[in-house]
Amino acid sequence: MAYRPSKKGTVPFGEFETWYRVTGDLTSGKPPIVIVHGGPGSTHDYLVPMAGLAEHSWPVVHYDQLGNGGSTHLPDRGPEFWTVQLFLDELQNLLTSLGIADNYILYGQSWGGLLVTEHAAAQPAGLRGLVIANSPASYPLWLQEMKRLRDELPPGVNDVLLAHEAAGTTDSDEYHAAMKVFYEKHVCRLKPWPREYLASFYEVYNDPTVYYAMNGPSEFHVIGTLKDWGVVDLCKDVTAPTLLISGRHDEATPATVQPFMDLIPDVRWEILEESAHLPHLEEPERFTEVMLEYLNSL
């Protein structure tokens, strides 16, 4: 299905540019859903099917975060440049530039879910709703659960991963092959992987600057600047009606999502039974049902 944007372009962000695309009508009166992708350092591509919500008269805004996709690439910037605050500022700048800061909904997926939680905790007046999808409430929790999921991989796989991580050879083919075993179980269970997901996967591969600096060489070996970061202490300050989404086989396991459920005052949680980390691709019909039910309740 083709999701035709009604508008796309870039907005200036300081000396840089943020690429965006709008599907639907921003002036319809309904709050647009701004899609904040994962990574950090991924792109909007794997979330393009979310544009389908525009067919239900909800305008949808996708954008590529600084450092990847259609936004300015900065391969020479070191880890100290890539901060959570930078991406919070970029999001606020986008909302203001598109003229939607007084009426919008945020959908944050994976790393994007932590980012939108921090944004929401400041209680911006225009935020009408918040969706936190496939996100851990903190990276220390995430790493704790990653260890458990890795220990449950088929015999020998984690030994290969650990050996390469210890040796610093995480760019080897053997590491990538072992990594794929984890990804097929806990990231995307569809075979073959959908082209939208592959598009983002290759974008990260082509310019891993942000991903390596903030995350690390893989989903489960987080050694970047985010390794001690989380938003658990901010959850109590989120006042927007919040929907949590995760997959039964998600690398964002129930233990990593639980603090959101426990601490955000107005919250509900849907677990999609046949999904891992990408329920919008793995169970699109059920996912759309869950989203529309939430959106129509706002």
PDB file of C-alpha atoms in Angstrom, residues 1-163:
ATOM      1  CA  MET A   1       0.000   0.000   0.000  1.00  0.00           C
ATOM      2  CA  ALA A   2       1.369   3.441  -0.924  1.00  0.00           C
ATOM      3  CA  TYR A   3       1.101   6.106   1.756  1.00  0.00           C
ATOM      4  CA  ARG A   4       1.357   9.351  -0.197  1.00  0.00           C
ATOM      5  CA  PRO A   5       2.633  12.262   1.852  1.00  0.00           C
ATOM      6  CA  SER A   6       0.719  15.489   1.352  1.00  0.00           C
ATOM      7  CA  LYS A   7       3.858  17.445   2.084  1.00  0.00           C
ATOM      8  CA  LYS A   8       7.529  16.825   2.757  1.00  0.00           C
ATOM      9  CA  GLY A   9      10.618  18.931   3.177  1.00  0.00           C
ATOM     10  CA  THR A  10      13.076  20.109   5.796  1.00  0.00           C
ATOM     11  CA  VAL A  11      12.938  22.608   8.626  1.00  0.00           C
ATOM     12  CA  PRO A  12      16.036  24.462   9.823  1.00  0.00           C
ATOM     13  CA  PHE A  13      17.336  23.307  13.203  1.00  0.00           C
ATOM     14  CA  GLY A  14      20.134  25.698  14.142  1.00  0.00           C
ATOM     15  CA  GLU A  15      22.733  25.285  11.402  1.00  0.00           C
ATOM     16  CA  PHE A  16      21.286  21.863  10.489  1.00  0.00           C
ATOM     17  CA  GLU A  17      18.133  20.555   8.841  1.00  0.00           C
ATOM     18  CA  THR A  18      15.485  18.101   9.995  1.00  0.00           C
ATOM     19  CA  TRP A  19      13.699  16.174   7.256  1.00  0.00           C
ATOM     20  CA  TYR A  20       9.955  15.536   7.684  1.00  0.00           C
ATOM     21  CA  ARG A  21       6.895  14.256   5.821  1.00  0.00           C
ATOM     22  CA  VAL A  22       3.219  14.912   6.532  1.00  0.00           C
ATOM     23  CA  THR A  23       0.433  12.527   5.525  1.00  0.00           C
ATOM     24  CA  GLY A  24      -3.063  13.992   5.808  1.00  0.00           C
ATOM     25  CA  ASP A  25      -4.204  17.519   6.620  1.00  0.00           C
ATOM     26  CA  LEU A  26      -2.505  19.395   9.466  1.00  0.00           C
ATOM     27  CA  THR A  27      -5.342  21.931   9.457  1.00  0.00           C
ATOM     28  CA  SER A  28      -8.115  19.333   9.916  1.00  0.00           C
ATOM     29  CA  GLY A  29      -8.519  20.220  13.591  1.00  0.00           C
ATOM     30  CA  LYS A  30      -7.489  16.749  14.747  1.00  0.00           C
ATOM     31  CA  PRO A  31      -4.147  16.687  16.577  1.00  0.00           C
ATOM     32  CA  PRO A  32      -1.449  15.292  14.276  1.00  0.00           C
ATOM     33  CA  ILE A  33       0.410  12.180  15.446  1.00  0.00           C
ATOM     34  CA  VAL A  34       4.137  12.904  15.437  1.00  0.00           C
ATOM     35  CA  ILE A  35       6.137   9.698  15.005  1.00  0.00           C
ATOM     36  CA  VAL A  36       9.439   9.622  16.902  1.00  0.00           C
ATOM     37  CA  HIS A  37      11.574   6.752  15.610  1.00  0.00           C
ATOM     38  CA  GLY A  38      13.947   4.469  17.453  1.00  0.00           C
ATOM     39  CA  GLY A  39      17.676   3.936  17.348  1.00  0.00           C
ATOM     40  CA  PRO A  40      18.936   6.371  18.301  1.00  0.00           C
ATOM     41  CA  GLY A  41      20.289   6.835  14.794  1.00  0.00           C
ATOM     42  CA  SER A  42      17.612   4.929  12.885  1.00  0.00           C
ATOM     43  CA  THR A  43      15.178   6.563  10.424  1.00  0.00           C
ATOM     44  CA  HIS A  44      11.443   6.980   9.853  1.00  0.00           C
ATOM     45  CA  ASP A  45      11.320   4.299   7.105  1.00  0.00           C
ATOM     46  CA  TYR A  46      10.327   1.316   9.262  1.00  0.00           C
ATOM     47  CA  LEU A  47       7.416   3.370  10.638  1.00  0.00           C
ATOM     48  CA  VAL A  48       6.032   4.528   7.265  1.00  0.00           C
ATOM     49  CA  PRO A  49       2.948   2.224   7.560  1.00  0.00           C
ATOM     50  CA  MET A  50       1.823   4.421  10.487  1.00  0.00           C
ATOM     51  CA  ALA A  51       0.829   6.905   7.768  1.00  0.00           C
ATOM     52  CA  GLY A  52      -2.208   4.638   7.272  1.00  0.00           C
ATOM     53  CA  LEU A  53      -3.788   6.363  10.303  1.00  0.00           C
ATOM     54  CA  ALA A  54      -4.330   9.370   8.014  1.00  0.00           C
ATOM     55  CA  GLU A  55      -7.002   7.286   6.254  1.00  0.00           C
ATOM     56  CA  HIS A  56      -8.903   7.465   9.544  1.00  0.00           C
ATOM     57  CA  SER A  57      -8.525  11.278   9.438  1.00  0.00           C
ATOM     58  CA  TRP A  58      -5.597  11.493  11.883  1.00  0.00           C
ATOM     59  CA  PRO A  59      -2.775  13.512  10.254  1.00  0.00           C
ATOM     60  CA  VAL A  60       0.626  11.828  10.653  1.00  0.00           C
ATOM     61  CA  VAL A  61       4.051  13.487  10.800  1.00  0.00           C
ATOM     62  CA  HIS A  62       7.214  11.427  10.279  1.00  0.00           C
ATOM     63  CA  TYR A  63      10.708  12.852  10.610  1.00  0.00           C
ATOM     64  CA  ASP A  64      14.303  11.682  10.578  1.00  0.00           C
ATOM     65  CA  GLN A  65      16.253  12.625  13.673  1.00  0.00           C
ATOM     66  CA  LEU A  66      19.464  14.572  13.164  1.00  0.00           C
ATOM     67  CA  GLY A  67      22.385  12.463  11.973  1.00  0.00           C
ATOM     68  CA  ASN A  68      20.527  10.088   9.685  1.00  0.00           C
ATOM     69  CA  GLY A  69      18.052   9.612   6.833  1.00  0.00           C
ATOM     70  CA  GLY A  70      17.055  12.841   5.114  1.00  0.00           C
ATOM     71  CA  SER A  71      18.301  15.067   7.956  1.00  0.00           C
ATOM     72  CA  THR A  72      21.812  16.505   8.225  1.00  0.00           C
ATOM     73  CA  HIS A  73      24.480  13.811   8.644  1.00  0.00           C
ATOM     74  CA  LEU A  74      27.377  14.663  10.960  1.00  0.00           C
ATOM     75  CA  PRO A  75      29.783  11.699  10.810  1.00  0.00           C
ATOM     76  CA  ASP A  76      32.616  13.736  12.369  1.00  0.00           C
ATOM     77  CA  ARG A  77      30.788  14.608  15.598  1.00  0.00           C
ATOM     78  CA  GLY A  78      31.861  12.663  18.677  1.00  0.00           C
ATOM     79  CA  PRO A  79      29.698  11.108  21.403  1.00  0.00           C
ATOM     80  CA  GLU A  80      29.648  14.343  23.439  1.00  0.00           C
ATOM     81  CA  PHE A  81      27.631  16.031  20.653  1.00  0.00           C
ATOM     82  CA  TRP A  82      24.872  13.401  20.553  1.00  0.00           C
ATOM     83  CA  THR A  83      22.854  14.088  23.703  1.00  0.00           C
ATOM     84  CA  VAL A  84      19.268  13.456  24.769  1.00  0.00           C
ATOM     85  CA  GLN A  85      18.841  17.242  25.041  1.00  0.00           C
ATOM     86  CA  LEU A  86      19.835  17.687  21.382  1.00  0.00           C
ATOM     87  CA  PHE A  87      17.009  15.392  20.279  1.00  0.00           C
ATOM     88  CA  LEU A  88      14.510  16.983  22.698  1.00  0.00           C
ATOM     89  CA  ASP A  89      15.398  20.384  21.210  1.00  0.00           C
ATOM     90  CA  GLU A  90      15.029  19.008  17.689  1.00  0.00           C
ATOM     91  CA  LEU A  91      11.559  17.618  18.455  1.00  0.00           C
ATOM     92  CA  GLN A  92      10.412  20.915  19.983  1.00  0.00           C
ATOM     93  CA  ASN A  93      11.828  22.808  16.999  1.00  0.00           C
ATOM     94  CA  LEU A  94       9.905  20.555  14.591  1.00  0.00           C
ATOM     95  CA  LEU A  95       6.606  21.033  16.475  1.00  0.00           C
ATOM     96  CA  THR A  96       7.079  24.803  16.453  1.00  0.00           C
ATOM     97  CA  SER A  97       8.225  24.990  12.813  1.00  0.00           C
ATOM     98  CA  LEU A  98       5.213  22.986  11.600  1.00  0.00           C
ATOM     99  CA  GLY A  99       2.862  25.145  13.692  1.00  0.00           C
ATOM    100  CA  ILE A 100       1.469  22.199  15.674  1.00  0.00           C
ATOM    101  CA  ALA A 101       3.009  22.802  19.117  1.00  0.00           C
ATOM    102  CA  ASP A 102      -0.391  23.784  20.539  1.00  0.00           C
ATOM    103  CA  ASN A 103      -2.177  20.556  19.496  1.00  0.00           C
ATOM    104  CA  TYR A 104      -0.386  17.238  18.896  1.00  0.00           C
ATOM    105  CA  ILE A 105      -0.018  13.581  19.912  1.00  0.00           C
ATOM    106  CA  LEU A 106       3.366  11.864  20.255  1.00  0.00           C
ATOM    107  CA  TYR A 107       4.138   8.290  19.264  1.00  0.00           C
ATOM    108  CA  GLY A 108       7.599   7.221  20.406  1.00  0.00           C
ATOM    109  CA  GLN A 109       8.960   3.824  19.354  1.00  0.00           C
ATOM    110  CA  SER A 110      11.848   2.112  21.184  1.00  0.00           C
ATOM    111  CA  TRP A 111      14.425   4.850  22.016  1.00  0.00           C
ATOM    112  CA  GLY A 112      11.774   7.298  20.780  1.00  0.00           C
ATOM    113  CA  GLY A 113       9.541   6.186  23.654  1.00  0.00           C
ATOM    114  CA  LEU A 114      12.039   7.328  26.275  1.00  0.00           C
ATOM    115  CA  LEU A 115      12.542  10.595  24.386  1.00  0.00           C
ATOM    116  CA  VAL A 116       8.803  11.388  24.247  1.00  0.00           C
ATOM    117  CA  THR A 117       8.435  10.480  27.946  1.00  0.00           C
ATOM    118  CA  GLU A 118      11.019  13.103  28.864  1.00  0.00           C
ATOM    119  CA  HIS A 119       9.261  15.609  26.580  1.00  0.00           C
ATOM    120  CA  ALA A 120       5.860  14.779  28.133  1.00  0.00           C
ATOM    121  CA  ALA A 121       7.184  15.037  31.708  1.00  0.00           C
ATOM    122  CA  ALA A 122       7.652  18.783  31.157  1.00  0.00           C
ATOM    123  CA  GLN A 123       3.832  18.885  30.705  1.00  0.00           C
ATOM    124  CA  PRO A 124       3.720  20.864  27.432  1.00  0.00           C
ATOM    125  CA  ALA A 125       0.305  22.522  27.046  1.00  0.00           C
ATOM    126  CA  GLY A 126      -0.290  21.265  23.485  1.00  0.00           C
ATOM    127  CA  LEU A 127       0.332  17.560  24.116  1.00  0.00           C
ATOM    128  CA  ARG A 128      -2.993  15.720  23.812  1.00  0.00           C
ATOM    129  CA  GLY A 129      -1.820  12.112  24.078  1.00  0.00           C
ATOM    130  CA  LEU A 130       1.262   9.936  24.353  1.00  0.00           C
ATOM    131  CA  VAL A 131       2.014   6.493  22.940  1.00  0.00           C
ATOM    132  CA  ILE A 132       5.113   4.695  24.231  1.00  0.00           C
ATOM    133  CA  ALA A 133       5.727   1.713  21.975  1.00  0.00           C
ATOM    134  CA  ASN A 134       8.264  -1.096  22.543  1.00  0.00           C
ATOM    135  CA  SER A 135      10.322   1.025  24.934  1.00  0.00           C
ATOM    136  CA  PRO A 136      12.191   0.250  28.128  1.00  0.00           C
ATOM    137  CA  ALA A 137      11.861   2.765  30.955  1.00  0.00           C
ATOM    138  CA  SER A 138      15.651   2.672  31.412  1.00  0.00           C
ATOM    139  CA  TYR A 139      18.745   1.243  29.773  1.00  0.00           C
ATOM    140  CA  PRO A 140      20.016  -0.430  32.969  1.00  0.00           C
ATOM    141  CA  LEU A 141      16.697  -2.365  33.051  1.00  0.00           C
ATOM    142  CA  TRP A 142      17.057  -3.097  29.331  1.00  0.00           C
ATOM    143  CA  LEU A 143      20.567  -4.505  29.808  1.00  0.00           C
ATOM    144  CA  GLN A 144      19.443  -6.666  32.713  1.00  0.00           C
ATOM    145  CA  GLU A 145      16.723  -8.202  30.503  1.00  0.00           C
ATOM    146  CA  MET A 146      19.062  -8.470  27.499  1.00  0.00           C
ATOM    147  CA  LYS A 147      21.310 -10.724  29.547  1.00  0.00           C
ATOM    148  CA  ARG A 148      18.351 -12.992  30.282  1.00  0.00           C
ATOM    149  CA  LEU A 149      17.170 -13.080  26.645  1.00  0.00           C
ATOM    150  CA  ARG A 150      20.710 -13.785  25.432  1.00  0.00           C
ATOM    151  CA  ASP A 151      21.089 -16.660  27.888  1.00  0.00           C
ATOM    152  CA  GLU A 152      17.926 -18.190  26.381  1.00  0.00           C
ATOM    153  CA  LEU A 153      19.246 -18.163  22.784  1.00  0.00           C
ATOM    154  CA  PRO A 154      20.050 -21.515  21.125  1.00  0.00           C
ATOM    155  CA  PRO A 155      23.207 -23.177  22.538  1.00  0.00           C
ATOM    156  CA  GLY A 156      26.446 -21.502  21.491  1.00  0.00           C
ATOM    157  CA  VAL A 157      24.967 -18.293  20.031  1.00  0.00           C
ATOM    158  CA  ASN A 158      25.624 -16.135  23.066  1.00  0.00           C
ATOM    159  CA  ASP A 159      29.157 -17.582  23.380  1.00  0.00           C
ATOM    160  CA  VAL A 160      29.908 -16.268  19.882  1.00  0.00           C
ATOM    161  CA  LEU A 161      28.444 -12.864  20.750  1.00  0.00           C
ATOM    162  CA  LEU A 162      30.365 -12.610  24.019  1.00  0.00           C
ATOM    163  CA  ALA A 163      33.652 -13.645  22.408  1.00  0.00           C
TER     164      ALA A 163
END
